[in-house]
mmCIF file of C-alpha atoms and ligand atoms in Angstrom:
data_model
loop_
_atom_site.group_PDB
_atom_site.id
_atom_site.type_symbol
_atom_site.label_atom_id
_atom_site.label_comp_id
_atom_site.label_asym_id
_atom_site.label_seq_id
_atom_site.Cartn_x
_atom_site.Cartn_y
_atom_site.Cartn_z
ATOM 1 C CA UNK M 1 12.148 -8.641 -5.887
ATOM 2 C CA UNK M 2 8.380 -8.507 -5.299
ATOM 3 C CA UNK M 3 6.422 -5.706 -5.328
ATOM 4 C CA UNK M 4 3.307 -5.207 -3.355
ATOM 5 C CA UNK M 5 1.159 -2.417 -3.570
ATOM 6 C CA UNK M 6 -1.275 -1.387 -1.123
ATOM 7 C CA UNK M 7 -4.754 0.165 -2.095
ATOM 8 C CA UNK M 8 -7.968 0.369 -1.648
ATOM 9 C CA UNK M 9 -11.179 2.203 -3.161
ATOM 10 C CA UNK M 10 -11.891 3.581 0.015
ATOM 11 C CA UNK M 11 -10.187 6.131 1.989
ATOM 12 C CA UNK M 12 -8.827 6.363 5.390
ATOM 13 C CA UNK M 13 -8.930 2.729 6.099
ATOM 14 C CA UNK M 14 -5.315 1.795 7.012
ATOM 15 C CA UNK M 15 -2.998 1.839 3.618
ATOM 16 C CA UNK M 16 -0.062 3.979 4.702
ATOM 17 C CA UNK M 17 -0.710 2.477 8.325
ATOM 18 C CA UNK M 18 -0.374 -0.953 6.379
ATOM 19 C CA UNK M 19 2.331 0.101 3.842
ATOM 20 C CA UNK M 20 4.099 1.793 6.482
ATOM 21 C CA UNK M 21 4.431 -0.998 8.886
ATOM 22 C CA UNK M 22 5.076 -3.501 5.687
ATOM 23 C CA UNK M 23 8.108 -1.093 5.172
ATOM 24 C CA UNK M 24 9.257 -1.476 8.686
ATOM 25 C CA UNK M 25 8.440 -4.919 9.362
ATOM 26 C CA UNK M 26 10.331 -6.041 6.147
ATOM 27 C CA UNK M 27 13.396 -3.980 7.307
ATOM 28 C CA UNK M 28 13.760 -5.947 10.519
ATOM 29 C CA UNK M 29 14.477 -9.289 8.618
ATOM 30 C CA UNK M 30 17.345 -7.696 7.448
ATOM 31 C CA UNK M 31 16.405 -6.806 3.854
ATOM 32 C CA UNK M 32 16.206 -3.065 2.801
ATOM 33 C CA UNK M 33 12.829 -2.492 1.258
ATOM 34 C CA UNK M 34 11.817 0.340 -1.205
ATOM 35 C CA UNK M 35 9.081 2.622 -0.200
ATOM 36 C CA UNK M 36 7.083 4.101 -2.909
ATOM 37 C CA UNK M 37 5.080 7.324 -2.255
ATOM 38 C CA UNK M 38 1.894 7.753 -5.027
ATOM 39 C CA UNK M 39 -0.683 9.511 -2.651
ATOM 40 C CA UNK M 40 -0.683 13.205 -3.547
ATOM 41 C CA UNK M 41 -1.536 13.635 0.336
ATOM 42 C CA UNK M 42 2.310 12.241 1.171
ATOM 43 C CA UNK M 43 1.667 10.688 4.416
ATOM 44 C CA UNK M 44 4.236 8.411 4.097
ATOM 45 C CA UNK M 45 6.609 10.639 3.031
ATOM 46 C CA UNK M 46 5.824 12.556 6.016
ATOM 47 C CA UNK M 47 5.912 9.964 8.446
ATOM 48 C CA UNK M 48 9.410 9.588 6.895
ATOM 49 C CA UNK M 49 10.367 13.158 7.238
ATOM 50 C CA UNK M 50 11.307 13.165 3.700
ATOM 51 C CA UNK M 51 8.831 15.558 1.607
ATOM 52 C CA UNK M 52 10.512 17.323 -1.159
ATOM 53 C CA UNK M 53 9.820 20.688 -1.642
ATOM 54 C CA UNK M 54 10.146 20.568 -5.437
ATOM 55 C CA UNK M 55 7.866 18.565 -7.155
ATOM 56 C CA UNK M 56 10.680 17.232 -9.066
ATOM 57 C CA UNK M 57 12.450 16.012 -6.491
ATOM 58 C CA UNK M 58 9.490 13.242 -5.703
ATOM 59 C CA UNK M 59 7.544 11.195 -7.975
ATOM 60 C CA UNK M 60 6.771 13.360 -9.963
ATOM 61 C CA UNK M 61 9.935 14.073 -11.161
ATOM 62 C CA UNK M 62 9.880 10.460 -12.289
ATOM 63 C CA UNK M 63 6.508 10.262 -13.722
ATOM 64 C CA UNK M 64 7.164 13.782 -15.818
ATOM 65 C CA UNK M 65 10.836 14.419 -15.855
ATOM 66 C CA UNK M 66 11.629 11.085 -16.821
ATOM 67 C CA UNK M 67 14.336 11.057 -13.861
ATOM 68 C CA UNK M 68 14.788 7.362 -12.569
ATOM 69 C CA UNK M 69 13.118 6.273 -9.655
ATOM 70 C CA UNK M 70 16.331 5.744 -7.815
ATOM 71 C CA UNK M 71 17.581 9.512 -8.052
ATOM 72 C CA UNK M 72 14.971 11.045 -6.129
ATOM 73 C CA UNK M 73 14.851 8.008 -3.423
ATOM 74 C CA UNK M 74 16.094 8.803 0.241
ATOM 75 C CA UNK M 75 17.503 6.570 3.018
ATOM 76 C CA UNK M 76 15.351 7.215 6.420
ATOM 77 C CA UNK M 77 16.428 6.958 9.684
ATOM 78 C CA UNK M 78 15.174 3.018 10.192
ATOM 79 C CA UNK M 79 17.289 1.887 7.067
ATOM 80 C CA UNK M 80 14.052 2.120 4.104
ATOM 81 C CA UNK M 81 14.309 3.470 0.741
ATOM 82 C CA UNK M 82 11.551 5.766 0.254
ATOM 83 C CA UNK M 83 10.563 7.737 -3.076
ATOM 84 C CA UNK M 84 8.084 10.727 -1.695
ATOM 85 C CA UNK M 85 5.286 11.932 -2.942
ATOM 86 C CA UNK M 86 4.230 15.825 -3.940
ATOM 87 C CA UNK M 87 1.029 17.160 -3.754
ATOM 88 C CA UNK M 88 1.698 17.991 -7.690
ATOM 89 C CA UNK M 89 0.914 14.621 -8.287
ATOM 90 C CA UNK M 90 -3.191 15.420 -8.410
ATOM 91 C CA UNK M 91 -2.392 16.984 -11.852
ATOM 92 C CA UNK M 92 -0.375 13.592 -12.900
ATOM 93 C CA UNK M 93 -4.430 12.574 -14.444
ATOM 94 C CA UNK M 94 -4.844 15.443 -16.424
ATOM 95 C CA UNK M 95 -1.018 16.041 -17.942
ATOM 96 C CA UNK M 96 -0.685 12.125 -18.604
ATOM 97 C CA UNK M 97 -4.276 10.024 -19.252
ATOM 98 C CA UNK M 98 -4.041 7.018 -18.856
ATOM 99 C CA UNK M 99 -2.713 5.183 -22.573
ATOM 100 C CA UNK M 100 -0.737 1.565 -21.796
ATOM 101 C CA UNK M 101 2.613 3.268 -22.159
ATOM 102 C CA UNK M 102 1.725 5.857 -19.077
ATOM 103 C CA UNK M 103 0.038 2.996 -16.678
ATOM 104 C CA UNK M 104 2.853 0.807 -16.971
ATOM 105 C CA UNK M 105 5.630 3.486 -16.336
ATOM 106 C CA UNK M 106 6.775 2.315 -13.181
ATOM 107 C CA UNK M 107 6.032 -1.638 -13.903
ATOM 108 C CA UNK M 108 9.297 -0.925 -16.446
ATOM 109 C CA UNK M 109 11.060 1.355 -14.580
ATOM 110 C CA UNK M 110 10.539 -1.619 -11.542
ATOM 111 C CA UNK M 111 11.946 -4.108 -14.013
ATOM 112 C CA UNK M 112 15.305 -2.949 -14.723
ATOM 113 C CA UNK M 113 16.602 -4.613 -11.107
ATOM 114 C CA UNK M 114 19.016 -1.867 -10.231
ATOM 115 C CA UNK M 115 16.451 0.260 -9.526
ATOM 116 C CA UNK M 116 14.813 -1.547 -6.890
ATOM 117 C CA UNK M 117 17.042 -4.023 -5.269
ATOM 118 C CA UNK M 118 14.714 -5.295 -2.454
ATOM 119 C CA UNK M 119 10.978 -5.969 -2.087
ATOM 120 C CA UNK M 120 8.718 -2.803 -2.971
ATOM 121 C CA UNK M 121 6.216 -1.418 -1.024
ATOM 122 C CA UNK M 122 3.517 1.359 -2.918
ATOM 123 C CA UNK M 123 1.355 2.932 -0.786
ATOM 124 C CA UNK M 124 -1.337 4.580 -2.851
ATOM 125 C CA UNK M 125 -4.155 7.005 -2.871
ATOM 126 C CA UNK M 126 -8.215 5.641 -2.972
ATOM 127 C CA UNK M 127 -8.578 6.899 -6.869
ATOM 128 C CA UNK M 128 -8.436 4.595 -9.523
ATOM 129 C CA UNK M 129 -6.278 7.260 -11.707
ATOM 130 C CA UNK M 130 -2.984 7.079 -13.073
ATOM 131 C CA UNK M 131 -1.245 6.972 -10.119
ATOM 132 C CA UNK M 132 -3.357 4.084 -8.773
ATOM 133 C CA UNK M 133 -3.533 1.738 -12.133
ATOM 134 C CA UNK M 134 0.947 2.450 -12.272
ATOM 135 C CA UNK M 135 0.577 0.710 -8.735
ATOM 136 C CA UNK M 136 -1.681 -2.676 -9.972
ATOM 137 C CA UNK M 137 0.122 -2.656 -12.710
ATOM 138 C CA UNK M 138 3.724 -2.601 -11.436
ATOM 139 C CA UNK M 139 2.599 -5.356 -8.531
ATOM 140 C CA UNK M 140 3.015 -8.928 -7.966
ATOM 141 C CA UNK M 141 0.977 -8.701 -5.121
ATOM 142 C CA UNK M 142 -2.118 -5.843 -4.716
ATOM 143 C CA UNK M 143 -3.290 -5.684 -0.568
ATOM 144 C CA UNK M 144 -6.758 -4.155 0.013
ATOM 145 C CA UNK M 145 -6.594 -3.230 3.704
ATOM 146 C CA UNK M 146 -10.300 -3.357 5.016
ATOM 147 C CA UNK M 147 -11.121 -1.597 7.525
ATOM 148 C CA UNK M 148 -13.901 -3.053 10.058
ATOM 149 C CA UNK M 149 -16.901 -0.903 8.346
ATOM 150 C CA UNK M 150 -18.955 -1.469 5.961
ATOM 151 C CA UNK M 151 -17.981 1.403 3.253
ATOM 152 C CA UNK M 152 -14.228 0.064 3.359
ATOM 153 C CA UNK M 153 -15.721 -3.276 2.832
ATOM 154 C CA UNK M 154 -17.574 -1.763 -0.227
ATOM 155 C CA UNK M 155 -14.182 -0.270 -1.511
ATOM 156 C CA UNK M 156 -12.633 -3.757 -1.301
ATOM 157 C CA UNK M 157 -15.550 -4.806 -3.742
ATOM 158 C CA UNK M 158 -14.697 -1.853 -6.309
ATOM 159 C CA UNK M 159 -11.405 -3.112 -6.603
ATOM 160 C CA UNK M 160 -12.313 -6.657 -6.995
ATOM 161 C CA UNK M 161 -14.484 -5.633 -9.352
ATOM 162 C CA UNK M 162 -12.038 -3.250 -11.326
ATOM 163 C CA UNK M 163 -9.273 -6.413 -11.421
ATOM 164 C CA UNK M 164 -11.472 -9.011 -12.907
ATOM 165 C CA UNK M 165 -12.497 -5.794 -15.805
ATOM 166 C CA UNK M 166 -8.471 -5.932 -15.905
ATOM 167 C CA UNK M 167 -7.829 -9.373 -15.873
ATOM 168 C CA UNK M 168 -7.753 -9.963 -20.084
ATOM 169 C CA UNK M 169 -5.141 -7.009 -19.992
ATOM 170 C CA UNK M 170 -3.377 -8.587 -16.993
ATOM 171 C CA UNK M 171 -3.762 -12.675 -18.799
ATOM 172 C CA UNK M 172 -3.984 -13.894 -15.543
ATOM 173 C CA UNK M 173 -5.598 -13.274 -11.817
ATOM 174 C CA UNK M 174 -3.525 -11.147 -10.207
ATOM 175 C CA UNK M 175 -2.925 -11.936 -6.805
ATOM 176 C CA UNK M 176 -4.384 -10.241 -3.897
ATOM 177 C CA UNK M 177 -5.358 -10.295 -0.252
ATOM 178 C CA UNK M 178 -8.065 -8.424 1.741
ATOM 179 C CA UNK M 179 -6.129 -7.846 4.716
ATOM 180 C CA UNK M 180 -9.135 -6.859 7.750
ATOM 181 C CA UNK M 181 -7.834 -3.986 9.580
ATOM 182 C CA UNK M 182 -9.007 -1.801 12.758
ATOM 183 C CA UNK M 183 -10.976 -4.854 14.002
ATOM 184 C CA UNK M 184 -12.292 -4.666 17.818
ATOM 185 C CA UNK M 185 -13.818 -7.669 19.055
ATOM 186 C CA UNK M 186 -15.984 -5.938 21.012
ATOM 187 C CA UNK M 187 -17.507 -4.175 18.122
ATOM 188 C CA UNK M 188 -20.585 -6.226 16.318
ATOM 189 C CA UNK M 189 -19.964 -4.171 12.974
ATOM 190 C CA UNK M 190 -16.201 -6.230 13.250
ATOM 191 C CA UNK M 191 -17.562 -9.502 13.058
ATOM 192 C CA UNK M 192 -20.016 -8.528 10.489
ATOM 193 C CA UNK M 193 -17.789 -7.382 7.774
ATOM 194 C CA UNK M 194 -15.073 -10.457 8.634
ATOM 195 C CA UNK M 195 -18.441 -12.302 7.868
ATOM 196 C CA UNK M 196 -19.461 -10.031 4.854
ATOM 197 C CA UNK M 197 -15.974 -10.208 3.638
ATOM 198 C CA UNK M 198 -16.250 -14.048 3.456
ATOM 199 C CA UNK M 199 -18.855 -14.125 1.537
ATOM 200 C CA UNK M 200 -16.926 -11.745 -1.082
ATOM 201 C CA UNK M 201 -13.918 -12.853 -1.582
ATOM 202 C CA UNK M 202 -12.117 -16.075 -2.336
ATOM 203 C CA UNK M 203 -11.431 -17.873 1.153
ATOM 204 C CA UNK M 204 -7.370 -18.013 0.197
ATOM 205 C CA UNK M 205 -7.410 -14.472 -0.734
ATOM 206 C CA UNK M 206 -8.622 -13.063 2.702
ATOM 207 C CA UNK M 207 -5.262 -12.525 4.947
ATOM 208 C CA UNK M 208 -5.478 -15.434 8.222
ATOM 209 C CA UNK M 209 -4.022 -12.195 10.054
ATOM 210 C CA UNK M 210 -5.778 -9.413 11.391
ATOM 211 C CA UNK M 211 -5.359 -5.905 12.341
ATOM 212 C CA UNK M 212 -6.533 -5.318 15.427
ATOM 213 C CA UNK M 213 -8.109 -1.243 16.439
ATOM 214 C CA UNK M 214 -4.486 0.155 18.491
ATOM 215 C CA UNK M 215 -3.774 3.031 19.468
ATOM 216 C CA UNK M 216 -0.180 2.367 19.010
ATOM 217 C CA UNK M 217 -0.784 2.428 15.897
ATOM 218 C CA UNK M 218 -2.641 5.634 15.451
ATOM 219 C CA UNK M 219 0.000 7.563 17.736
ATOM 220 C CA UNK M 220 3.221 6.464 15.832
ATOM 221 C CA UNK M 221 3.211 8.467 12.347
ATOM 222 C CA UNK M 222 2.771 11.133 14.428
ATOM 223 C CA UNK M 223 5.789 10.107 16.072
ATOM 224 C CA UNK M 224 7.632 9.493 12.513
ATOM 225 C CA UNK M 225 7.700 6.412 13.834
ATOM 226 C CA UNK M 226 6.872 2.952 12.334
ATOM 227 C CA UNK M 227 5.189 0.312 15.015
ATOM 228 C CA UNK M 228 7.816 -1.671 15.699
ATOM 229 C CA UNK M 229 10.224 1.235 16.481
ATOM 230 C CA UNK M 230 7.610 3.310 18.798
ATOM 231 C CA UNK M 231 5.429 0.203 20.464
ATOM 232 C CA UNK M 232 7.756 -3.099 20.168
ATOM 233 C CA UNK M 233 5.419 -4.636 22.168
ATOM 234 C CA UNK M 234 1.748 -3.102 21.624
ATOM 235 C CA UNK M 235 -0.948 -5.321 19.570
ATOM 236 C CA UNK M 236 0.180 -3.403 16.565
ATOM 237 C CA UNK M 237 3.568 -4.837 16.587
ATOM 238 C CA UNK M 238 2.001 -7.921 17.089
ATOM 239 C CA UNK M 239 -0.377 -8.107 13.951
ATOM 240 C CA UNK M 240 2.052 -6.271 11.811
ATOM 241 C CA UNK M 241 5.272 -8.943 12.473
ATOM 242 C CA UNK M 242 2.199 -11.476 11.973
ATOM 243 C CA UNK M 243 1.107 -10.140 8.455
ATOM 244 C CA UNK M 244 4.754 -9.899 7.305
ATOM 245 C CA UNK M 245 5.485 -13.663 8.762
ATOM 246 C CA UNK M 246 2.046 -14.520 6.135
ATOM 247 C CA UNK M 247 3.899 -12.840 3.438
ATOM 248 C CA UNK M 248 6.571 -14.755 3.848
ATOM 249 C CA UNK M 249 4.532 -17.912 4.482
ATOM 250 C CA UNK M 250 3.106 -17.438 1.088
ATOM 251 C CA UNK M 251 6.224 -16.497 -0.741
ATOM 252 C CA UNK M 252 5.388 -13.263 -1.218
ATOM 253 C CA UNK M 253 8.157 -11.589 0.864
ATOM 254 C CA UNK M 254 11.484 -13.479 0.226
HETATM 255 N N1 ATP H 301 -5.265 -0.644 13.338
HETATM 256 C C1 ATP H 301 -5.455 0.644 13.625
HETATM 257 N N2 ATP H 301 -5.810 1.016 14.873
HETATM 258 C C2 ATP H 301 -6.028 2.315 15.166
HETATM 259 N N3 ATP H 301 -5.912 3.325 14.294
HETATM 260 C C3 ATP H 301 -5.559 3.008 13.034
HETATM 261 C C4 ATP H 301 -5.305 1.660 12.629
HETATM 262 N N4 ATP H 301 -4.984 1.682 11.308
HETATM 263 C C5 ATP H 301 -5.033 2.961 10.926
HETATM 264 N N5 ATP H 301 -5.375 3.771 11.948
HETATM 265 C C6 ATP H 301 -5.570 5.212 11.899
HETATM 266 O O1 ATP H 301 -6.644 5.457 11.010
HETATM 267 C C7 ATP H 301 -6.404 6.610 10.227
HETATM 268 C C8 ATP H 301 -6.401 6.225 8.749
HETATM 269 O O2 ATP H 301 -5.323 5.317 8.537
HETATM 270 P P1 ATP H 301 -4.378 5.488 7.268
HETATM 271 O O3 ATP H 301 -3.888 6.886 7.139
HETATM 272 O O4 ATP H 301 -3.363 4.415 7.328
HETATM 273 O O5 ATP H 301 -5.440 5.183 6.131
HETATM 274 P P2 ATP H 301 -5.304 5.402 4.560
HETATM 275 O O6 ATP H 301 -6.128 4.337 3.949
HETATM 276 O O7 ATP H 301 -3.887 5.476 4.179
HETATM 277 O O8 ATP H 301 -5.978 6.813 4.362
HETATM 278 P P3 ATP H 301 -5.952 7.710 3.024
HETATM 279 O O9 ATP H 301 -6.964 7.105 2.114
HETATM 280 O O10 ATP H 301 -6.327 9.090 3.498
HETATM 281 O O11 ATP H 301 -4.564 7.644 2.467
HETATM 282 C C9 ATP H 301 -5.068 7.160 10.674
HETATM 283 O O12 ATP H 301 -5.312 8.168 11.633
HETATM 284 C C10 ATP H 301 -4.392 5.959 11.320
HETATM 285 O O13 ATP H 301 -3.454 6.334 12.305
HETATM 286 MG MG1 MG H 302 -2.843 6.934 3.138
#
């Protein structure tokens, strides 16, 4: 079972578009994956039509009832395991801080095998809070999507910058990928942050595959639909089946 967890410092640059189509694209090689909601906001709980109205019935319930992860997990429509979110979960900082035994809640909960069968997928909020820290803490593998602007790019750097503070607590690098997203060719700003982002990261941590600017893409959680499902053959599909297949080419996704 690997778990990858999808975040960056900056908002609104393709995480739940990326963790969504992770989910999906995962899925189609016949494995069921296991969506994990911790954004307060719930987008991927929405796009999954599953968005408890008790608090307790999400994440929450797990991070403050103690109930395991598995009893407040639902089955969607395309076959994924997905634990929702609650907006509740913005007080999860205040009721919790952030001692060892909170952060690493859901690394052991993730641990115990029955509770997660098949490769995890976190999509996450752009805090570094308790939610965010359970997520690098429970992954083998953190994604920073990076979307073709130079704030995301700057976000990217915050979290490189938070996992090398981590990395005496973690004993080890833990591995990542900066995974460029809403690229256009025809934009200069794309090139400049592919170029930007060489310069800041380590050349075998940048993903080979990128994500280009599709509307397909934008359209389908509106849809409650993942890529694959509502534009099989848009550019989307394409660069989503292509990131997966890199997974998987780095051993990353069984
Ligand atoms: N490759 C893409 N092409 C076109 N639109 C995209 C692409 N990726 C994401 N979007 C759109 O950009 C917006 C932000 O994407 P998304 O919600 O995935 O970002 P996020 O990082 O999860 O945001 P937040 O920080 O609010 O959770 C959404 O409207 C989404 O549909
Ligand atoms: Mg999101």
């Amino acid at each position: 079972m690997t778990v990858i967890a999808v975040f960056n410092r900056k908002g609104g640059v393709g995480k739940t578009t990326t963790a969504l189509n992770l989910l999906a694209g995962i899925a189609q090689r016949g494995v069921r994956p296991f969506g994990i909601d911790l954004d307060p906001q719930a987008h991927l709980s929405g796009v999954f039509d599953t968005h408890p109205r008790l608090a307790d019935d999400s994440v929450y319930g797990f991070f403050m009832g103690q109930r395991p992860l598995a009893d407040v997990a639902h089955i969607s429509a395309s076959g994924v395991i997905i634990c929702p979110a609650h907006l509740e979960l913005t007080k999860l900082d205040t009721l919790l801080g952030k001692g060892v035994n909170v952060i690493t809640r859901l690394r052991v909960a993730l641990k115990k095998a029955d509770q997660a069968p098949g490769p995890v997928v976190i999509d996450t909020c752009p805090l570094l809070g308790v939610l965010s820290l359970n997520a690098i803490f429970a992954c083998d593998l953190l994604l920073v999507p990076v979307s073709a602007d130079f704030l995301a790019l700057q976000g990217a750097q915050q979290v490189e910058r938070a996992l090398r503070a981590l990395e005496p607590v973690f004993k080890r690098r833990l591995p990542r990928r900066y995974v460029l997203t809403r690229f256009d060719a025809r934009r200069k700003m794309s090139s400049e942050v592919a170029d930007l982002m060489a310069i800041a990261f380590r050349p075998d941590e940048i993903c080979k595959t990128r994500i280009a600017e599709n509307v397909s893409l934008a359209e389908s959680p509106a849809r409650h639909l993942d890529i694959f499902r509502h534009a099989p053959q848009s550019q989307g599909a394409q660069d989503y089946k292509a990131l997966v297949e890199e997974l998987v080419g780095t051993g990353f996704i069984a």
